[in-house]
Coordinates of C-alpha atoms and ligand atoms in Angstrom, one line a residue:
M1 CA -19.3 -0.8 45.2
S2 CA -19.8 1.8 42.5
F3 CA -18.4 1.1 39.0
P4 CA -15.0 2.7 38.7
K5 CA -15.4 5.8 36.5
V6 CA -11.7 6.0 35.9
L7 CA -11.7 2.7 33.9
V8 CA -14.3 4.1 31.5
L9 CA -12.2 7.2 30.9
A10 CA -9.1 5.1 30.4
I11 CA -10.8 3.3 27.5
A12 CA -12.3 6.4 25.9
V13 CA -9.4 8.8 26.0
P14 CA -6.8 7.0 23.8
L15 CA -9.4 6.5 21.1
D16 CA -10.2 10.2 21.0
L17 CA -6.6 11.2 20.9
N18 CA -6.1 8.9 17.9
N19 CA -8.9 10.5 16.1
Q20 CA -8.2 14.1 16.5
N21 CA -7.1 14.6 12.8
R22 CA -10.0 12.5 11.5
M23 CA -12.1 15.7 11.8
I24 CA -10.1 17.0 8.8
K25 CA -12.0 16.4 5.5
I26 CA -9.8 15.4 2.6
K27 CA -11.1 16.4 -0.8
L28 CA -9.9 14.7 -4.0
H29 CA -10.6 15.3 -7.6
N30 CA -12.2 12.0 -8.7
T31 CA -11.7 11.2 -12.4
L32 CA -14.6 8.9 -12.3
T33 CA -17.1 11.6 -11.4
R34 CA -15.1 14.5 -12.7
K35 CA -15.7 16.3 -9.4
K36 CA -13.8 17.3 -6.4
Q37 CA -15.3 15.1 -3.7
T38 CA -15.0 14.7 0.0
F39 CA -13.1 11.5 0.6
V40 CA -14.9 9.0 2.7
P41 CA -13.0 5.8 3.2
L42 CA -14.7 2.4 3.3
D43 CA -13.0 1.6 6.6
E44 CA -11.3 4.4 8.6
N45 CA -9.0 1.7 10.1
N46 CA -7.8 0.5 6.8
V47 CA -7.7 3.1 4.0
R48 CA -6.5 1.3 0.9
L49 CA -4.8 2.7 -2.2
Y50 CA -3.2 1.2 -5.3
L51 CA -0.8 2.9 -7.8
C52 CA 0.1 1.4 -11.1
G53 CA 3.9 0.9 -10.9
P54 CA 6.6 0.7 -13.5
T55 CA 7.3 -1.9 -16.2
V56 CA 10.8 -3.0 -15.2
Y57 CA 13.1 -3.1 -18.2
D58 CA 15.0 0.1 -17.8
R59 CA 15.8 3.0 -15.5
A60 CA 12.8 5.2 -14.5
H61 CA 12.6 8.5 -16.4
L62 CA 11.8 11.7 -14.6
G63 CA 8.2 11.6 -15.7
N64 CA 7.7 8.2 -14.0
A65 CA 8.6 9.8 -10.7
R66 CA 5.7 12.2 -10.8
N67 CA 2.9 10.0 -9.6
V68 CA 5.2 8.3 -7.1
I69 CA 5.9 11.6 -5.4
M70 CA 2.2 12.5 -5.7
F71 CA 1.0 9.2 -4.1
D72 CA 3.8 9.4 -1.5
V73 CA 2.3 12.8 -0.4
L74 CA -1.2 11.3 -0.4
Y75 CA 0.1 8.4 1.7
R76 CA 1.7 10.7 4.2
L77 CA -1.6 12.7 4.4
L78 CA -3.7 9.6 5.0
I79 CA -1.3 8.4 7.7
E80 CA -1.5 11.9 9.4
V81 CA -5.3 11.8 9.3
Y82 CA -6.1 8.1 9.9
G83 CA -3.0 6.9 11.7
N84 CA 0.1 5.0 10.8
N85 CA -1.4 1.5 11.0
S86 CA -4.6 2.5 9.2
V87 CA -3.4 2.9 5.6
T88 CA -2.4 0.2 3.1
Y89 CA -0.6 1.4 0.0
V90 CA 0.2 -1.0 -2.8
R91 CA 2.3 -0.3 -5.9
N92 CA 3.1 -3.1 -8.3
F93 CA 6.0 -4.0 -10.5
T94 CA 5.1 -5.1 -14.0
D95 CA 7.7 -7.8 -14.6
I96 CA 6.1 -9.6 -17.5
D97 CA 5.9 -7.6 -20.7
D98 CA 7.1 -7.7 -24.3
K99 CA 9.4 -4.8 -23.7
I100 CA 11.2 -6.9 -21.1
N101 CA 11.2 -9.9 -23.4
N102 CA 12.7 -7.8 -26.3
K103 CA 15.4 -6.4 -24.0
S104 CA 16.4 -9.9 -23.0
I105 CA 16.6 -11.1 -26.6
E106 CA 18.6 -8.0 -27.6
S107 CA 21.0 -8.2 -24.7
G108 CA 21.2 -12.0 -24.3
R109 CA 20.6 -11.6 -20.6
P110 CA 18.1 -13.6 -18.7
I111 CA 14.8 -11.8 -17.9
S112 CA 15.1 -12.4 -14.2
D113 CA 18.5 -10.5 -14.2
I114 CA 17.0 -7.6 -16.0
T115 CA 13.9 -7.3 -13.8
A116 CA 15.9 -7.8 -10.6
E117 CA 18.4 -5.1 -11.6
T118 CA 15.7 -2.7 -12.7
I119 CA 13.7 -3.1 -9.5
H120 CA 16.8 -2.5 -7.4
W121 CA 17.5 0.7 -9.4
Y122 CA 13.9 1.9 -9.2
L123 CA 13.8 1.5 -5.4
E124 CA 17.1 3.3 -5.0
D125 CA 16.0 6.2 -7.3
M126 CA 12.6 6.6 -5.6
A127 CA 14.2 6.6 -2.2
A128 CA 16.6 9.3 -3.3
L129 CA 13.6 11.4 -4.1
G130 CA 12.4 11.0 -0.5
N131 CA 9.5 8.5 -1.2
L132 CA 8.5 6.1 1.5
D133 CA 8.2 2.4 0.5
P134 CA 4.6 1.3 0.0
N135 CA 3.3 -1.4 2.3
F136 CA 3.2 -4.0 -0.6
M137 CA 5.2 -4.0 -3.8
P138 CA 3.9 -7.1 -5.6
R139 CA 5.5 -8.5 -8.8
A140 CA 3.0 -9.5 -11.5
T141 CA 4.8 -12.9 -12.0
D142 CA 4.0 -13.8 -8.4
Y143 CA 0.3 -13.5 -9.1
I144 CA -0.2 -15.8 -12.1
P145 CA -2.6 -18.2 -10.3
Q146 CA -4.7 -15.3 -9.1
M147 CA -4.9 -14.0 -12.7
I148 CA -5.9 -17.4 -14.0
N149 CA -8.6 -17.6 -11.4
Y150 CA -9.9 -14.2 -12.3
I151 CA -10.0 -15.0 -16.0
E152 CA -11.8 -18.3 -15.3
R153 CA -14.5 -16.3 -13.4
L154 CA -14.9 -14.0 -16.4
I155 CA -15.3 -16.9 -18.8
A156 CA -17.8 -18.7 -16.5
E157 CA -19.9 -15.6 -16.3
G158 CA -19.9 -15.0 -20.0
F159 CA -17.7 -11.9 -20.0
A160 CA -14.7 -13.4 -21.8
Y161 CA -14.2 -16.0 -24.6
T162 CA -11.4 -18.1 -25.9
E163 CA -10.2 -17.9 -29.5
E164 CA -6.9 -19.3 -31.1
G165 CA -5.3 -19.9 -27.7
H166 CA -6.2 -16.3 -26.5
V167 CA -8.7 -15.3 -23.9
L168 CA -10.4 -12.0 -24.6
F169 CA -12.7 -9.7 -22.6
S170 CA -15.9 -8.9 -24.5
V171 CA -16.2 -5.1 -24.0
S172 CA -19.8 -5.0 -25.3
K173 CA -20.8 -7.1 -22.2
Y174 CA -20.0 -4.3 -19.8
K175 CA -22.5 -1.5 -20.1
N176 CA -20.4 1.2 -18.3
Y177 CA -17.4 0.8 -20.5
G178 CA -16.0 4.3 -21.3
Q179 CA -17.3 5.9 -18.1
L180 CA -13.9 6.6 -16.6
S181 CA -12.3 8.2 -19.7
G182 CA -15.7 9.7 -20.8
R183 CA -15.4 8.6 -24.3
S184 CA -17.7 6.9 -26.8
I185 CA -16.7 3.5 -28.2
G186 CA -16.1 5.2 -31.6
D187 CA -13.7 7.8 -30.1
M188 CA -11.9 5.0 -28.3
I189 CA -11.4 3.0 -31.4
A190 CA -10.1 6.0 -33.3
G191 CA -8.0 7.4 -30.5
A192 CA -6.3 4.4 -29.2
R193 CA -5.4 2.6 -32.5
V194 CA -6.9 -0.6 -31.2
E195 CA -5.5 -3.7 -32.7
I196 CA -7.7 -5.6 -35.1
A197 CA -6.9 -9.3 -34.9
S198 CA -8.4 -12.5 -36.2
Y199 CA -9.0 -13.8 -32.7
K200 CA -11.1 -10.7 -31.7
R201 CA -14.9 -10.7 -32.1
D202 CA -14.9 -7.0 -31.7
P203 CA -11.9 -4.7 -32.2
M204 CA -12.4 -3.2 -28.7
D205 CA -12.0 -6.5 -27.0
F206 CA -8.8 -6.8 -25.1
V207 CA -6.5 -9.7 -24.3
L208 CA -6.6 -11.4 -20.9
W209 CA -4.3 -14.3 -21.8
K210 CA -2.2 -15.1 -24.8
P211 CA -0.2 -18.1 -26.0
S212 CA 3.6 -18.1 -25.5
D213 CA 6.2 -19.8 -27.8
Q214 CA 8.8 -22.0 -26.0
D215 CA 11.3 -19.2 -26.2
L216 CA 9.0 -16.7 -24.3
P217 CA 8.0 -16.8 -20.7
G218 CA 4.9 -18.8 -20.1
W219 CA 2.8 -20.6 -17.5
E220 CA 0.5 -23.6 -17.8
S221 CA -3.1 -22.6 -17.9
P222 CA -6.5 -24.1 -18.9
W223 CA -5.9 -22.4 -22.3
G224 CA -2.4 -23.9 -22.8
R225 CA 1.0 -22.5 -22.1
G226 CA 0.8 -18.7 -22.1
R227 CA 1.1 -15.4 -20.4
P228 CA -1.2 -12.7 -19.2
G229 CA -2.3 -9.6 -21.1
W230 CA -1.3 -6.3 -19.4
H231 CA -4.4 -5.2 -17.6
I232 CA -5.4 -8.3 -15.7
E233 CA -2.4 -8.1 -13.3
C234 CA -3.5 -4.9 -11.5
S235 CA -7.0 -6.2 -11.0
A236 CA -5.7 -9.5 -9.6
M237 CA -3.1 -7.9 -7.3
A238 CA -5.4 -5.2 -6.0
H239 CA -8.1 -7.8 -5.3
D240 CA -5.7 -10.1 -3.5
L241 CA -4.1 -7.3 -1.4
L242 CA -6.9 -4.8 -1.0
G243 CA -10.1 -6.6 -1.5
A244 CA -12.8 -6.4 -4.2
T245 CA -13.7 -2.8 -3.4
F246 CA -11.1 -0.4 -2.2
D247 CA -10.6 3.4 -1.8
I248 CA -8.2 5.1 -4.2
H249 CA -6.5 4.0 -7.5
G250 CA -4.1 6.1 -9.4
G251 CA -1.6 6.5 -12.3
G252 CA -0.7 8.9 -15.0
N253 CA -3.6 10.2 -17.2
D254 CA -2.0 8.3 -20.0
L255 CA -3.3 5.2 -18.2
Q256 CA -6.9 6.3 -18.0
F257 CA -7.6 4.6 -21.3
P258 CA -7.2 1.8 -22.0
H259 CA -5.5 0.4 -18.9
H260 CA -7.8 1.7 -16.2
E261 CA -10.9 1.5 -18.2
N262 CA -10.1 -2.2 -18.7
E263 CA -9.2 -2.8 -15.1
I264 CA -12.7 -1.5 -14.1
A265 CA -14.5 -3.5 -16.7
Q266 CA -12.9 -6.8 -15.8
S267 CA -13.1 -6.2 -12.0
C268 CA -16.7 -5.1 -11.9
C269 CA -17.7 -8.1 -14.1
A270 CA -15.7 -10.7 -12.2
Y271 CA -17.1 -9.4 -8.9
P272 CA -20.5 -7.9 -9.8
E273 CA -21.2 -6.8 -6.2
S274 CA -18.0 -4.7 -6.0
E275 CA -17.2 -1.2 -7.1
F276 CA -13.4 -1.9 -7.6
A277 CA -11.8 1.5 -6.9
R278 CA -14.1 4.3 -5.6
Y279 CA -11.8 7.3 -6.2
W280 CA -9.5 7.6 -9.3
L281 CA -6.6 10.1 -9.2
H282 CA -4.7 10.9 -12.4
N283 CA -1.6 13.1 -12.7
E284 CA -0.8 15.2 -15.7
M285 CA 2.3 14.5 -17.7
L286 CA 5.8 15.8 -17.2
Q287 CA 6.7 17.4 -20.5
V288 CA 9.7 18.4 -22.6
D289 CA 9.0 21.3 -24.9
G290 CA 5.2 20.8 -24.7
K291 CA 5.4 17.0 -25.4
K292 CA 5.0 14.2 -22.9
M293 CA 8.3 12.9 -21.7
S294 CA 8.4 9.2 -22.9
K295 CA 10.7 6.4 -23.8
S296 CA 9.1 6.0 -27.2
L297 CA 9.6 9.7 -28.1
G298 CA 13.2 9.5 -26.9
N299 CA 12.9 12.9 -25.2
F300 CA 13.6 11.5 -21.8
F301 CA 16.3 11.6 -19.1
T302 CA 16.3 9.3 -16.2
V303 CA 16.1 10.2 -12.5
R304 CA 19.6 8.7 -12.2
D305 CA 20.9 11.1 -14.9
L306 CA 19.8 14.1 -12.8
L307 CA 21.2 12.6 -9.6
D308 CA 24.5 11.9 -11.3
Q309 CA 24.6 15.5 -12.6
G310 CA 24.6 16.6 -9.0
Y311 CA 20.9 17.6 -8.6
A312 CA 20.0 16.5 -5.1
G313 CA 16.9 14.3 -4.7
E314 CA 15.5 16.9 -2.4
V315 CA 15.8 19.6 -5.1
I316 CA 14.0 17.4 -7.6
R317 CA 11.2 16.6 -5.1
F318 CA 10.8 20.3 -4.3
V319 CA 10.4 21.1 -8.0
F320 CA 7.7 18.5 -8.4
L321 CA 5.8 19.6 -5.3
S322 CA 5.8 23.2 -6.6
T323 CA 3.3 22.4 -9.3
H324 CA -0.1 20.8 -8.7
Y325 CA -0.3 17.2 -10.0
S326 CA -3.2 18.0 -12.3
K327 CA -1.2 20.5 -14.3
P328 CA 1.4 19.7 -17.0
M329 CA 4.9 20.6 -16.0
D330 CA 8.4 21.0 -17.4
W331 CA 11.6 20.3 -15.7
N332 CA 14.2 22.9 -16.3
A333 CA 17.5 24.0 -14.7
S334 CA 16.3 27.4 -13.6
K335 CA 13.6 25.8 -11.5
A336 CA 16.2 23.5 -9.9
L337 CA 18.5 26.5 -9.2
E338 CA 15.7 28.4 -7.5
A339 CA 14.8 25.3 -5.4
T340 CA 18.4 24.8 -4.5
S341 CA 18.7 28.3 -3.2
I342 CA 15.4 28.1 -1.1
L343 CA 16.3 24.7 0.4
R344 CA 19.8 25.9 1.3
K345 CA 18.3 28.9 3.1
W346 CA 15.8 26.6 5.0
H347 CA 18.5 24.1 5.9
G348 CA 20.5 27.0 7.4
L349 CA 17.4 28.1 9.4
I350 CA 16.6 24.8 10.9
K351 CA 20.2 23.7 11.5
N352 CA 20.2 24.6 15.2
N353 CA 16.5 24.0 15.9
S354 CA 15.5 21.1 18.1
D355 CA 11.8 21.8 18.4
I356 CA 9.6 18.7 18.1
I357 CA 6.1 19.9 17.3
P358 CA 3.1 18.4 15.4
V359 CA 2.4 19.3 11.8
P360 CA 0.5 22.6 11.9
E361 CA -3.2 22.0 11.2
E362 CA -3.3 24.6 8.5
V363 CA -0.7 22.5 6.6
V364 CA -2.8 19.3 6.8
K365 CA -5.9 21.3 5.8
K366 CA -4.1 22.8 2.8
L367 CA -2.8 19.5 1.6
S368 CA -6.3 18.0 2.2
D369 CA -7.6 20.3 -0.6
D370 CA -6.8 17.9 -3.4
L371 CA -3.1 17.7 -2.5
N372 CA -2.3 21.3 -2.8
T373 CA 1.4 20.9 -2.4
A374 CA 2.2 24.3 -3.9
G375 CA 0.0 25.8 -1.2
V376 CA 1.9 24.1 1.5
I377 CA 5.2 25.4 0.0
S378 CA 3.8 28.9 0.3
L379 CA 3.1 28.2 4.0
L380 CA 6.7 27.0 4.4
H381 CA 7.9 30.4 3.0
N382 CA 5.7 32.2 5.5
Y383 CA 7.1 30.2 8.4
A384 CA 10.6 30.9 7.2
N385 CA 10.0 34.6 6.8
N386 CA 8.3 34.9 10.2
G387 CA 11.0 33.0 12.0
E388 CA 8.6 30.1 12.9
I389 CA 11.3 27.6 12.5
G390 CA 9.7 24.7 14.4
K391 CA 6.7 24.9 12.2
L392 CA 8.9 25.1 9.1
K393 CA 10.7 21.9 10.1
A394 CA 7.6 20.0 11.0
A395 CA 5.7 21.0 7.9
A396 CA 8.6 20.4 5.6
N397 CA 9.3 17.0 7.1
F398 CA 5.6 16.1 6.5
L399 CA 6.2 16.7 2.8
G400 CA 9.4 14.7 2.9
L401 CA 11.7 17.7 2.8
L402 CA 14.4 18.9 5.2
T403 CA 14.6 15.4 6.7
E404 CA 17.9 14.0 7.8
E405 CA 18.1 11.5 5.0
M406 CA 17.4 14.2 2.4
S407 CA 19.9 16.6 3.8
E408 CA 23.2 14.9 2.9
W409 CA 23.8 17.0 -0.2
F410 CA 23.6 20.1 1.9
A411 CA 26.4 18.7 4.0
D412 CA 26.5 21.6 6.4
V413 CA 29.4 23.4 4.6
D414 CA 29.7 27.1 4.2
M415 CA 30.2 27.9 0.5
S416 CA 29.7 31.6 0.7
S417 CA 33.4 32.5 0.6
L418 CA 34.0 30.3 -2.4
E419 CA 30.9 31.8 -4.1
D420 CA 32.1 35.3 -3.5
L421 CA 35.5 34.4 -4.9
F422 CA 34.0 32.7 -8.0
I423 CA 31.9 35.9 -8.7
D424 CA 34.9 38.0 -8.3
F425 CA 37.1 35.9 -10.6
R426 CA 34.3 35.7 -13.1
N427 CA 33.7 39.5 -13.2
R428 CA 37.4 40.1 -13.7
A429 CA 37.6 37.4 -16.4
I430 CA 34.7 39.0 -18.3
E431 CA 36.5 42.4 -18.1
S432 CA 39.9 41.2 -19.1
K433 CA 38.7 38.4 -21.4
N434 CA 41.1 36.1 -19.6
F435 CA 39.3 33.1 -18.1
K436 CA 42.4 31.3 -16.7
N437 CA 41.7 31.9 -13.0
V438 CA 38.0 31.2 -13.2
D439 CA 38.5 28.0 -15.2
E440 CA 41.1 26.9 -12.7
L441 CA 38.8 27.5 -9.8
R442 CA 36.0 25.7 -11.5
S443 CA 38.1 22.6 -12.2
K444 CA 39.3 22.5 -8.6
L445 CA 35.7 22.7 -7.5
T446 CA 34.6 19.9 -9.8
G447 CA 37.4 17.8 -8.5
A448 CA 36.0 18.3 -4.9
G449 CA 32.6 17.1 -6.0
V450 CA 30.7 20.3 -6.0
D451 CA 28.7 21.9 -8.8
V452 CA 28.8 25.6 -9.7
Q453 CA 25.3 26.7 -10.7
I454 CA 25.3 30.1 -12.3
G455 CA 22.1 32.1 -12.1
K456 CA 21.1 35.6 -13.4
S457 CA 22.2 37.4 -10.3
N458 CA 24.0 34.8 -8.2
V459 CA 26.2 31.8 -8.1
L460 CA 25.5 28.7 -6.0
I461 CA 28.1 26.1 -5.1
V462 CA 26.4 22.8 -4.2
P463 CA 27.8 19.5 -3.2
N464 CA 27.0 16.6 -5.5
A465 CA 27.2 12.8 -5.0
R466 CA 31.0 12.9 -5.3
F467 CA 31.4 15.6 -2.7
D468 CA 34.8 15.4 -0.9
R469 CA 35.0 17.7 2.1
Q470 CA 38.7 17.4 2.5
K471 CA 39.4 18.5 -1.0
L472 CA 37.1 21.4 -0.5
D473 CA 39.0 22.5 2.6
E474 CA 42.2 22.3 0.6
I475 CA 40.8 24.6 -2.0
K476 CA 39.8 27.1 0.8
I477 CA 43.4 27.0 2.1
Y478 CA 44.9 27.4 -1.4
Y479 CA 42.9 30.6 -1.9
D480 CA 43.5 31.7 1.6
L481 CA 39.8 31.7 2.5
N482 CA 38.4 31.1 6.0
Ligands
LIG501 P1 5.2 3.0 -17.7 O1 6.5 2.4 -17.1 O2 5.5 3.7 -19.0 O3 4.0 2.1 -17.7 O4 4.8 4.2 -16.7 C1 4.8 4.1 -15.3 C2 4.0 5.3 -14.8 O5 4.6 6.5 -15.1 C3 2.6 5.3 -15.2 O6 1.8 5.6 -14.1 C4 2.6 6.5 -16.2 O7 1.3 7.1 -16.3 C5 3.6 7.4 -15.7 N1 4.2 8.3 -16.7 C6 4.8 7.9 -17.8 N2 5.3 9.0 -18.5 C7 5.0 10.1 -17.7 C8 5.2 11.5 -17.9 N3 5.8 12.0 -18.9 N4 4.8 12.3 -16.9 C9 4.1 11.8 -15.8 N5 3.9 10.5 -15.6 C10 4.3 9.6 -16.6
LIG502 ZN1 -2.4 -0.9 -13.5

């Protein structure tokens, strides 16, 4: 009896099919080497990434959404190339921090209420922007034993010391300190306003553990009741969930120093055989008038503010994807208006299309070039202009656009007759200097939960979160529109 050939084929074929996209090379700009490099995962069957998540004491501001969207796109790309079950994405919640403690003291509310509420808001807001949930979303306070274990290793190996109830990492013991941010120790001291404290042997040393008074959150430890410093949590959670060496680590470029520099130092010292993260991705800041949007500068608005003003999550996502993550960007209303008009056109195009086709290879290749999201958007324009609607839908869905969940705001209603009427009323009002009719129309529209966005050459009427289809139909009847 000869060996059945068919059996051999049956084993070989599915593996090959699975791997067809693995031929595509992903290139990423690695902050650690300052080069665009071909991405080679440690294990093709388990590509591992970690993103530093939010400190949960308040609503996320729009800037906080930038790397969430960027990593979401990276996650989708890795899934497309390596397969759905071959990617592990971790994003943490920092739920122990003095900002949280202060908020609790100011408001008189328990910390656990504040963090639970903020986490709930955060997940709601990030989902509204079309982001998939990571595979793991660990909370720092669930990893205190792992952090203590990590710190004990560092003390045992002579990389950390105790002083006045604190445990500090001794920066001079790690020879590669400064490699990620590319700064000298002198620059770092000057630039980061490092804290000089009596318990530090060197001003650059950073806190791994600090004592807590009875009225502050604290855990028993070999150094007394206390709480962790900021940086140790990410090292401990990444180690626990992804291993000592993993593939990609990210965050905003404001985290490069000191946060990520310190993560590398403590991780590479606690586990000398490991590399910690092999590729580091940092996004540029979302700005307001040329300055970083931040809570401390007070120049921020939250994701929820925008959603409540009637900007669809899909529109916000589109605006973010239009600029490469490595460039500074501003949010402004005219970008949102343009995005709204493009997305409306595309929604109209795909409305009756039921094609189910794979993501075009040129799209995957474009995105593989250091997450060139703006390049993919140009391809979407080409597909729309050439009538390649199946491709438009597949490629947009791949970016998290034009999906069913993201389409609610579009609501499949024809606003063109109302828009024409609005323009007509407005032109007459400008001529006659009597705005009664246009004001009346506008207030009826507001009551029906739609926004009137006025551009240079056009007017768009867009449903917002309070959209009421029945009221809109009543307005159309009132004005005798179809
Ligand atoms: P935080 O809650 O301030 O620790 O920030 C959470 C994440 O948002 C970090 O990855 C920051 O780098 C990022 N981030 C903060 N402000 C901005 C901004 N204006 N633009 C882009 N990313 C930001
Ligand atoms: Zn971190």
